[in-house]
GROMACS .gro file of C-alpha atoms in nm:
model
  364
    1UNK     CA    1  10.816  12.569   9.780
    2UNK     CA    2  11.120  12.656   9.977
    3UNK     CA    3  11.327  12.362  10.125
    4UNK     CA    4  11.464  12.472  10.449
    5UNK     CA    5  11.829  12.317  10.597
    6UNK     CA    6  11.786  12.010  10.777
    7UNK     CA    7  11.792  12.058  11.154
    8UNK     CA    8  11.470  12.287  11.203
    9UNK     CA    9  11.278  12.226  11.519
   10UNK     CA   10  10.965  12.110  11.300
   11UNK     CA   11  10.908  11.714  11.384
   12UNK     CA   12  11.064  11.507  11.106
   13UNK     CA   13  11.187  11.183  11.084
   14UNK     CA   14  11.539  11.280  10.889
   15UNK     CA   15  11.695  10.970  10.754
   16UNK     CA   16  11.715  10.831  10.416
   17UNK     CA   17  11.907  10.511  10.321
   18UNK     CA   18  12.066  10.556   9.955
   19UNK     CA   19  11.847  10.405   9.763
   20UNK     CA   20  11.480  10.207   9.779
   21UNK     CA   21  11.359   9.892   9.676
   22UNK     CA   22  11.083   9.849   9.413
   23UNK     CA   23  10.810   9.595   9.503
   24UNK     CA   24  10.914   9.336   9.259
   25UNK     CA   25  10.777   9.437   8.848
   26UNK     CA   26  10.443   9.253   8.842
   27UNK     CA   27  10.173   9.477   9.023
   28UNK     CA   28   9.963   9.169   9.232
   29UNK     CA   29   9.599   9.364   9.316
   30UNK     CA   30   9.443   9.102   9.102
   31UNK     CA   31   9.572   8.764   9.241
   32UNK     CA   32   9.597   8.487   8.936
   33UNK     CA   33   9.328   8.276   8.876
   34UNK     CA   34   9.077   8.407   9.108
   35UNK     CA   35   8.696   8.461   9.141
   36UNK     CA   36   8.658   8.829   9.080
   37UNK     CA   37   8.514   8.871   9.456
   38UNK     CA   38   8.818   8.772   9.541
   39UNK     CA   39   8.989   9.024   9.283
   40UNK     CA   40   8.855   9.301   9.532
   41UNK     CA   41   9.050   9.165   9.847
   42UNK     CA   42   9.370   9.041   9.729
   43UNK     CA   43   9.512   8.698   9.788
   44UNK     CA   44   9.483   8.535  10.086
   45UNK     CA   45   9.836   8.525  10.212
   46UNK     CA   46   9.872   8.719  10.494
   47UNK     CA   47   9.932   9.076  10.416
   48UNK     CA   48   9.959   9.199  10.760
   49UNK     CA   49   9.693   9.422  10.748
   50UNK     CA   50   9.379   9.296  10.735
   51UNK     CA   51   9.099   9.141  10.471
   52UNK     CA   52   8.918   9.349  10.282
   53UNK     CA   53   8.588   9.283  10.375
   54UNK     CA   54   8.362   9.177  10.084
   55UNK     CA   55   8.006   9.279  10.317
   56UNK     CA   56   8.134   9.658  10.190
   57UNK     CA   57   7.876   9.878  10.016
   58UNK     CA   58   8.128  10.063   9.806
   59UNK     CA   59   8.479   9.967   9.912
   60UNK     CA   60   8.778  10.185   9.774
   61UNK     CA   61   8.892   9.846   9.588
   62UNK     CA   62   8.644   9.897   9.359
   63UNK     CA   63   8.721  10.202   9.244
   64UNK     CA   64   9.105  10.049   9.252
   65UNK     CA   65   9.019   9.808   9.035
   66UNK     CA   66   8.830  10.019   8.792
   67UNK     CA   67   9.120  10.322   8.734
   68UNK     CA   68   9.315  10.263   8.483
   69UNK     CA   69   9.620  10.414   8.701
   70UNK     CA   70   9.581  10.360   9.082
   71UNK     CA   71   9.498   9.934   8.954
   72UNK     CA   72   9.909   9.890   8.855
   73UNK     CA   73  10.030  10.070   9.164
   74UNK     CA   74   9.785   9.884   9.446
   75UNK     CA   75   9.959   9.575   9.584
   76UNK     CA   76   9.741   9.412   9.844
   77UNK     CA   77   9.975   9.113   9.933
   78UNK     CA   78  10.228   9.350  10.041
   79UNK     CA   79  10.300   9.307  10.421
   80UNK     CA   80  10.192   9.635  10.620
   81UNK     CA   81  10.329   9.480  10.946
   82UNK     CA   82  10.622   9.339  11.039
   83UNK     CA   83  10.589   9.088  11.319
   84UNK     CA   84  10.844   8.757  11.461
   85UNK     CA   85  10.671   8.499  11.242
   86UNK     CA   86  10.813   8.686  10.930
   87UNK     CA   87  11.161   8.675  11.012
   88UNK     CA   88  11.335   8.465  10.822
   89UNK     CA   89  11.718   8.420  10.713
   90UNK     CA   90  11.644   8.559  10.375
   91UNK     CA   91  11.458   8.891  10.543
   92UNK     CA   92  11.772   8.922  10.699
   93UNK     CA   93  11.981   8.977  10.407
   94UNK     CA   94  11.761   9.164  10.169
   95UNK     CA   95  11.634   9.414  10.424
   96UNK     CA   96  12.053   9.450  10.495
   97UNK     CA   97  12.138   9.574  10.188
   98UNK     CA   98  11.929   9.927  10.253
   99UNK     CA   99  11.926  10.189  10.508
  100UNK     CA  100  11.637  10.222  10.772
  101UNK     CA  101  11.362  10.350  10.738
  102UNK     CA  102  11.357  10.051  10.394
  103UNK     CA  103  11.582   9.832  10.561
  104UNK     CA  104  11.837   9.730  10.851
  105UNK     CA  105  12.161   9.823  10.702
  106UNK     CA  106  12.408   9.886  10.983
  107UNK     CA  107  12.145   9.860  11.221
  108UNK     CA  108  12.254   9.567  11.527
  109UNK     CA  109  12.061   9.242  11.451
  110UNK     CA  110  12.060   9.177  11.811
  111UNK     CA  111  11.816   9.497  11.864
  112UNK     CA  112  11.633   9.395  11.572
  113UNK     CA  113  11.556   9.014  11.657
  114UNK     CA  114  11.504   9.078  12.056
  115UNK     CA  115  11.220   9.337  11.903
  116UNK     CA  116  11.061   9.150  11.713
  117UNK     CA  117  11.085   8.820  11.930
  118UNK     CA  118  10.827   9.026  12.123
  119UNK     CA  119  10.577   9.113  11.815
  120UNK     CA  120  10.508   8.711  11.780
  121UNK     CA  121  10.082   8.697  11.852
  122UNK     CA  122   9.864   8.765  11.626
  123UNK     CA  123   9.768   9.128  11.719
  124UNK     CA  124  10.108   9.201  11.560
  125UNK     CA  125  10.067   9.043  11.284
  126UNK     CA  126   9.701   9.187  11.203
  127UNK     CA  127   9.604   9.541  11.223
  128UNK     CA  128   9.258   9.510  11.390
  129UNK     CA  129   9.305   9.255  11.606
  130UNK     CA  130   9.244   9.278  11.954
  131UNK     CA  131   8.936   9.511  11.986
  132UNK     CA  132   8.671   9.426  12.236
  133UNK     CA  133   8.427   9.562  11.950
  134UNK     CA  134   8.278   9.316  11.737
  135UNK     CA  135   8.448   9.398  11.389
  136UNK     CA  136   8.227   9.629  11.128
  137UNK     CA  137   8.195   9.443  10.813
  138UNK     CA  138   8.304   9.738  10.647
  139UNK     CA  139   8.542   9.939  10.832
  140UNK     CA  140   8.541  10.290  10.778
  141UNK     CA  141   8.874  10.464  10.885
  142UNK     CA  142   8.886  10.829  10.902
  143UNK     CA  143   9.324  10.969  10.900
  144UNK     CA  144   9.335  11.326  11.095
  145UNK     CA  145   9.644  11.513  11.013
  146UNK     CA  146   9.767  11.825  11.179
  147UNK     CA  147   9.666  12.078  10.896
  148UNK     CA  148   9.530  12.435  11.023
  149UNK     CA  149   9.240  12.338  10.741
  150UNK     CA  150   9.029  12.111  11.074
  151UNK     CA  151   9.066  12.475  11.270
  152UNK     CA  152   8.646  12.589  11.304
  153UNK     CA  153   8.610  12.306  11.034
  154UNK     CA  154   8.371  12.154  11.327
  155UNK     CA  155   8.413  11.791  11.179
  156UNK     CA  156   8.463  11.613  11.525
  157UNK     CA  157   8.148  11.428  11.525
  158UNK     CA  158   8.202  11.309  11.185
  159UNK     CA  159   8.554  11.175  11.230
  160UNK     CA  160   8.434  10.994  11.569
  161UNK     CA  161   8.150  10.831  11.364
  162UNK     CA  162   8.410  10.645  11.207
  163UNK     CA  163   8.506  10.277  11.315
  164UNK     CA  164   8.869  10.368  11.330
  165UNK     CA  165   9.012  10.712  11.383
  166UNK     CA  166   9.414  10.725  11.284
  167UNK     CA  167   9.625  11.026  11.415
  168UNK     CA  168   9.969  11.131  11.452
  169UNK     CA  169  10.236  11.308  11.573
  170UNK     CA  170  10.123  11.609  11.778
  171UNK     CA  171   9.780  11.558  11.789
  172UNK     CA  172   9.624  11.820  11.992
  173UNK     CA  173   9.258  11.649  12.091
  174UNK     CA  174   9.168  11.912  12.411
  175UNK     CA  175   9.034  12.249  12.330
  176UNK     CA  176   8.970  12.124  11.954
  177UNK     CA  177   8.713  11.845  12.002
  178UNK     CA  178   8.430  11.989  11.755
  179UNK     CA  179   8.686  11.978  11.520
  180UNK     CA  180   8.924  11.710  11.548
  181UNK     CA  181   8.717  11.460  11.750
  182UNK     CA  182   8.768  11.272  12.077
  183UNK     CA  183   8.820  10.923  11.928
  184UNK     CA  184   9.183  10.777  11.879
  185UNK     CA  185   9.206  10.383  11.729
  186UNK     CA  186   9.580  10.413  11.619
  187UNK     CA  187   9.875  10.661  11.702
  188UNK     CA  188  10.158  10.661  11.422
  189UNK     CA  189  10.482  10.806  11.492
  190UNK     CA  190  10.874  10.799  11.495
  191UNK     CA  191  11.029  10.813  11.768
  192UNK     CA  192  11.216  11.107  11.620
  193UNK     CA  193  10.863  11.270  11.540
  194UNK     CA  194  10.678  11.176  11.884
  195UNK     CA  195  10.946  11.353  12.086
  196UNK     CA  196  10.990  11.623  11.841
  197UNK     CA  197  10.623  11.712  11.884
  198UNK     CA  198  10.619  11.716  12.252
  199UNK     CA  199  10.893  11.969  12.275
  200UNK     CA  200  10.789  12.200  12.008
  201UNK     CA  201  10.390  12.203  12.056
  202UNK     CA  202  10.409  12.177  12.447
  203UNK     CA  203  10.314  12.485  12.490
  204UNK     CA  204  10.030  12.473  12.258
  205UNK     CA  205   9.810  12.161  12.408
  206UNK     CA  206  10.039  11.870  12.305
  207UNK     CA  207  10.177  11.764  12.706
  208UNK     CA  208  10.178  11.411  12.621
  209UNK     CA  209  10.084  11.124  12.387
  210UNK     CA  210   9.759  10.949  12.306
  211UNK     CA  211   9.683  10.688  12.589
  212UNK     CA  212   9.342  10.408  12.630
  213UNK     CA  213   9.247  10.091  12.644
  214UNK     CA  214   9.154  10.000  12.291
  215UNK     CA  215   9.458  10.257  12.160
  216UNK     CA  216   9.698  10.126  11.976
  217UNK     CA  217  10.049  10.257  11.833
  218UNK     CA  218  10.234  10.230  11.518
  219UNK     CA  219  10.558  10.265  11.491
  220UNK     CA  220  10.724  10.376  11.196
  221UNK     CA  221  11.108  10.234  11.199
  222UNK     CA  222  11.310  10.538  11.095
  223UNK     CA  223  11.608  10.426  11.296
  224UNK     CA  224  11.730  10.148  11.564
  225UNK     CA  225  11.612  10.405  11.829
  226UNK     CA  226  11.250  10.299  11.731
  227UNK     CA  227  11.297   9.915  11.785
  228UNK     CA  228  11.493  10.006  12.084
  229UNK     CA  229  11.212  10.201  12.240
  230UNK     CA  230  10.969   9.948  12.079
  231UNK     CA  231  11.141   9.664  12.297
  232UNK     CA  232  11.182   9.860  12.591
  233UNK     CA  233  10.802   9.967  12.556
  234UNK     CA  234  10.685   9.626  12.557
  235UNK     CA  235  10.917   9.454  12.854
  236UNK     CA  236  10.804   9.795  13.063
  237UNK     CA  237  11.201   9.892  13.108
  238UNK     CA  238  11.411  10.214  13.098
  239UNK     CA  239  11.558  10.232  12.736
  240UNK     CA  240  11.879  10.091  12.775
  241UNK     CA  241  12.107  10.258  12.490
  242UNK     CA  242  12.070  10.537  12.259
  243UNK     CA  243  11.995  10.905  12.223
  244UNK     CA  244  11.691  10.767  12.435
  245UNK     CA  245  11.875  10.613  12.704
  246UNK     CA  246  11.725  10.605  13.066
  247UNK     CA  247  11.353  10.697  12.905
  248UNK     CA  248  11.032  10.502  13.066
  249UNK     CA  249  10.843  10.410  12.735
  250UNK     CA  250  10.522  10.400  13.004
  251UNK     CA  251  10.532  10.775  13.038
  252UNK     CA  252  10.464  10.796  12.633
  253UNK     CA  253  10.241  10.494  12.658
  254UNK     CA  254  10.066  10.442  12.939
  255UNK     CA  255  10.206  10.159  13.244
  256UNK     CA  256  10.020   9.838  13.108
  257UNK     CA  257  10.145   9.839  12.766
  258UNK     CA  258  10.202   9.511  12.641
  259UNK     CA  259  10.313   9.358  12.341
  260UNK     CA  260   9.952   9.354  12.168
  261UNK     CA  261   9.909   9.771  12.190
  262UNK     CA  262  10.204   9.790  11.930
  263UNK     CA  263  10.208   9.732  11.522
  264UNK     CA  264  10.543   9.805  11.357
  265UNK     CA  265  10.567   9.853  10.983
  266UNK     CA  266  10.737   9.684  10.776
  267UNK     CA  267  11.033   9.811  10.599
  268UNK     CA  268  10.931   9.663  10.289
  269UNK     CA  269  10.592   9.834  10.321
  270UNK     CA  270  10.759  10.166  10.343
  271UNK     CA  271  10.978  10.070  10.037
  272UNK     CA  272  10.731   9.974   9.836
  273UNK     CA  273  10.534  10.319   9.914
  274UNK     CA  274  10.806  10.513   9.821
  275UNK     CA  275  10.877  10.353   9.509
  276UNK     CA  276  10.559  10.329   9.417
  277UNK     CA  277  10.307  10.613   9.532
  278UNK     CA  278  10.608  10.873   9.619
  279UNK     CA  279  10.881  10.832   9.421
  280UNK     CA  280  11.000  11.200   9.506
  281UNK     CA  281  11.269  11.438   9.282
  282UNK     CA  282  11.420  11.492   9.570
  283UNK     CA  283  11.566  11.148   9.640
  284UNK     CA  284  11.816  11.281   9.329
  285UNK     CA  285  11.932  11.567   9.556
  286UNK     CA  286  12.152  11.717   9.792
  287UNK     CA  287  11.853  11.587  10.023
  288UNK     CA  288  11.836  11.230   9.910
  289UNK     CA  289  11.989  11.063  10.175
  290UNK     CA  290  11.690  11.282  10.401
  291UNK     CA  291  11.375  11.208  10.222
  292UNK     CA  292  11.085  10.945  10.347
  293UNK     CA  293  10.732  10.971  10.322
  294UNK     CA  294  10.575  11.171  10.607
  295UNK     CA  295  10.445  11.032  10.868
  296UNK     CA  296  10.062  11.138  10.755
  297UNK     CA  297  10.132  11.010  10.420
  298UNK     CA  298  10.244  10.651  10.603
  299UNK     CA  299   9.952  10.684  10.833
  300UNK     CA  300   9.732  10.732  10.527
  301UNK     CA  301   9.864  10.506  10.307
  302UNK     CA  302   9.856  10.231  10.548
  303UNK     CA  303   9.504  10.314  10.557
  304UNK     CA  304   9.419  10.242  10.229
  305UNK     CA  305   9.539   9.876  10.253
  306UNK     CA  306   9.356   9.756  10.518
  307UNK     CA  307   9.043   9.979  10.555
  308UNK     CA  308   8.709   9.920  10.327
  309UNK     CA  309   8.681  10.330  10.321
  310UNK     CA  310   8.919  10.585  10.445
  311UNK     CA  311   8.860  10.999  10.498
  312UNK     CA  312   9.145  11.174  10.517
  313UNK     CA  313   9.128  11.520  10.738
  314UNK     CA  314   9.374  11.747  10.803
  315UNK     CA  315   9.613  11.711  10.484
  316UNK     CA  316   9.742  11.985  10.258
  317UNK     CA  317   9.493  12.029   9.994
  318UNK     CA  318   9.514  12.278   9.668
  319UNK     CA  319   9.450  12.585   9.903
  320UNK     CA  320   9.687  12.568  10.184
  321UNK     CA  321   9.836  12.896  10.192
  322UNK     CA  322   9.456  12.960  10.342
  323UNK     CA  323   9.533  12.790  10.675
  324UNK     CA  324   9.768  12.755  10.900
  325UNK     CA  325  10.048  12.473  10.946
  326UNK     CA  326   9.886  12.348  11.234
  327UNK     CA  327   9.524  12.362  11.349
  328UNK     CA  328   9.628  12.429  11.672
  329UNK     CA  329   9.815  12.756  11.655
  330UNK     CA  330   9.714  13.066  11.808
  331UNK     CA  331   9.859  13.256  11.543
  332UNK     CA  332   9.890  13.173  11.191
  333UNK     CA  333  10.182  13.037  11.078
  334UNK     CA  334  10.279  12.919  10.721
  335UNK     CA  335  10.281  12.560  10.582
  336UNK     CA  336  10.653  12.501  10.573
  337UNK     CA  337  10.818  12.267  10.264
  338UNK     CA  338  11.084  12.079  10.491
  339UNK     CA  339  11.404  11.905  10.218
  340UNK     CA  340  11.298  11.575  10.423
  341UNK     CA  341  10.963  11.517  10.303
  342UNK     CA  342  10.798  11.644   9.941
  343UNK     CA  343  10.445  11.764  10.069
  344UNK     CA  344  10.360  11.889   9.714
  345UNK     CA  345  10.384  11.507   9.539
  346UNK     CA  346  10.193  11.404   9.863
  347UNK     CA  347   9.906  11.661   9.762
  348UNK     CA  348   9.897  11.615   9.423
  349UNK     CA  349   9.821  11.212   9.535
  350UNK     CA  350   9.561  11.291   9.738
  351UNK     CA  351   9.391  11.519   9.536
  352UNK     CA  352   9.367  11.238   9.280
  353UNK     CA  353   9.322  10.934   9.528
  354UNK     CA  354   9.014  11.161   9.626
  355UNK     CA  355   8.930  11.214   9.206
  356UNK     CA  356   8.943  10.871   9.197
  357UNK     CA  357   8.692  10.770   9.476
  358UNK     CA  358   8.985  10.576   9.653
  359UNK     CA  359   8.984  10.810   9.958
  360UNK     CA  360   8.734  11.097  10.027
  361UNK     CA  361   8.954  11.442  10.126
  362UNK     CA  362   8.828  11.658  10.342
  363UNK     CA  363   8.893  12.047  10.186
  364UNK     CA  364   8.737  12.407  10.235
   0.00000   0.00000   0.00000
């Protein structure tokens, strides 16, 4: 895999604090002293997600539960979200010690607090809050990424039959709905990625982002520019400060979006991920101070902790040098190993998330 320099035109969200933060040593899928229905959901303090739901046929917490791997590395009570009713004093200072996107470290706790003042109901603190649909008892989420693997893969109808459909980044939906679908639940993005994406797939379908009623969009704190934007998003103003200064946040999300279309995750969530799931080689490298997660593998992770069954489409499977980057290119281009994110540990995880009946992957 060849790591290009930083600074290519190819959406990324290119910042890397020095080190991360392990989740604490005592894995908590199984809660202490509980019924063993229980066992399958996690505790019941809020985990910013959402409950497992226990009507589930065959939810991925079984299988969880029964690997001998995948059951240490599973923490349910881990907060997904980060919301106002979780600040605290003592946030303050842990999440100060390490560099965004696993922390606030020179980051201005004025941004950060007038943020998340906003995020205080409870569709900020829950992930499926807020739908005008009754909710399944066992919600099935389906995660489309961008792979050139959903090109003629005609899957559409079976991603919309999903309850949720996640997607990301520069997701192209017009000219490619027999294969990608029509149906968008949750958009996930950086700042740094959702701008990079309109500039350099413009010209290929991408001329703006996700917008609808029931939408909603998940921010991925890479920077301050995110809760900046975030803020400025919510109150319906011109982004005051930044390398986004003067930008209307409706234009990205559409003029009547209030506080409850927006989840933020938590820094602590995207910590513990890292440490846990993708704990790259890379983070011991020139490129260290680069690497995060992608934004498909946070979109897909986060799926796995609060979904009953996820389907992941559109991710780099064994045989990628078969497709294209992108499933929306006219002309085949190939998969390219950016230093900021390591796309091989990310397919080796789902290829045995998917062994293990924890996700189902969609491959050709």
């Amino acid at each position: 895999s060849r790591l290009p320099a930083p600074g290519s035109s190819s959406p990324c969200t290119c910042r890397r604090g020095s080190g991360t933060r392990g989740p604490g040593p005592e894995p908590a899928f199984f809660p202490r002293n509980s019924a063993s229905s229980q066992a399958f959901i996690g505790p019941k303090a809020s985990n910013s997600g959402t409950r497992k739901s226990l009507r589930c046929r065959h939810p991925l917490s079984l299988n969880i539960r029964r690997h001998p791997h995948f059951r240490g590395l599973f923490n349910l009570s881990t907060p997904v979200l980060l919301s106002w009713p979780l600040f605290t004093q003592e946030l303050w200072d842990s999440l100060s010690q390490h560099k965004a996107p696993y922390g606030w470290q020179g980051l201005s706790r004025q941004a950060i607090t007038s943020t998340l003042r906003l995020l205080n109901g409870s569709e900020s603190t829950e992930l499926f809050t807020g739908s005008r649909e009754p909710r399944p008892h066992c919600i099935r989420c389906a995660v489309v990424g961008n792979g050139g693997i959903l090109n003629g893969s005609r899957q559409g109808r079976n991603i919309d039959a999903h309850d949720y459909v996640f997607r990301l980044n520069g997701a192209v939906i017009k000219g490619f709905e027999d294969d990608v679908g029509t149906k968008t639940s949750f958009y996930g993005f950086t700042v740094n990625t959702m701008k990079n994406s309109l500039i350099s797939y413009w010209t290929l379908g991408f001329t703006s982002v996700p917008q609808g009623q029931d939408l909603h969009y998940i921010f991925i704190p890479s920077d301050i520019r995110d809760y900046v934007m975030l803020r400025s998003a919510i109150l319906g103003v011109r982004v005051p400060e930044g390398p986004d200064k003067g930008d209307r946040p409706w234009t990205y999300f559409g003029p009547e979006a209030s506080a409850s279309k927006f989840k933020l995750l938590h820094p602590d969530f995207i910590s513990y991920l890292t440490e846990r799931f993708l704990k790259s080689k890379l983070i011991n490298t020139t490129f260290g101070d680069l690497y995060m997660p992608s934004t498909g593998a946070l979109m897909l992770l986060t799926a796995l902790h609060t979904c009953d069954q996820v389907s992941a489409y559109g991710f780099i499977t064994r045989n990628y040098w078969k497709f294209s980057d992108h499933y929306f290119e006219r002309i085949k281009k190939p998969l390219i190993f950016y230093a900021n994110h390591d796309l091989s540990l990310e397919a080796t995880l789902w290829r045995d998330l998917h062994k293990a009946g924890i996700l189902w992957l969609y491959q050709r």
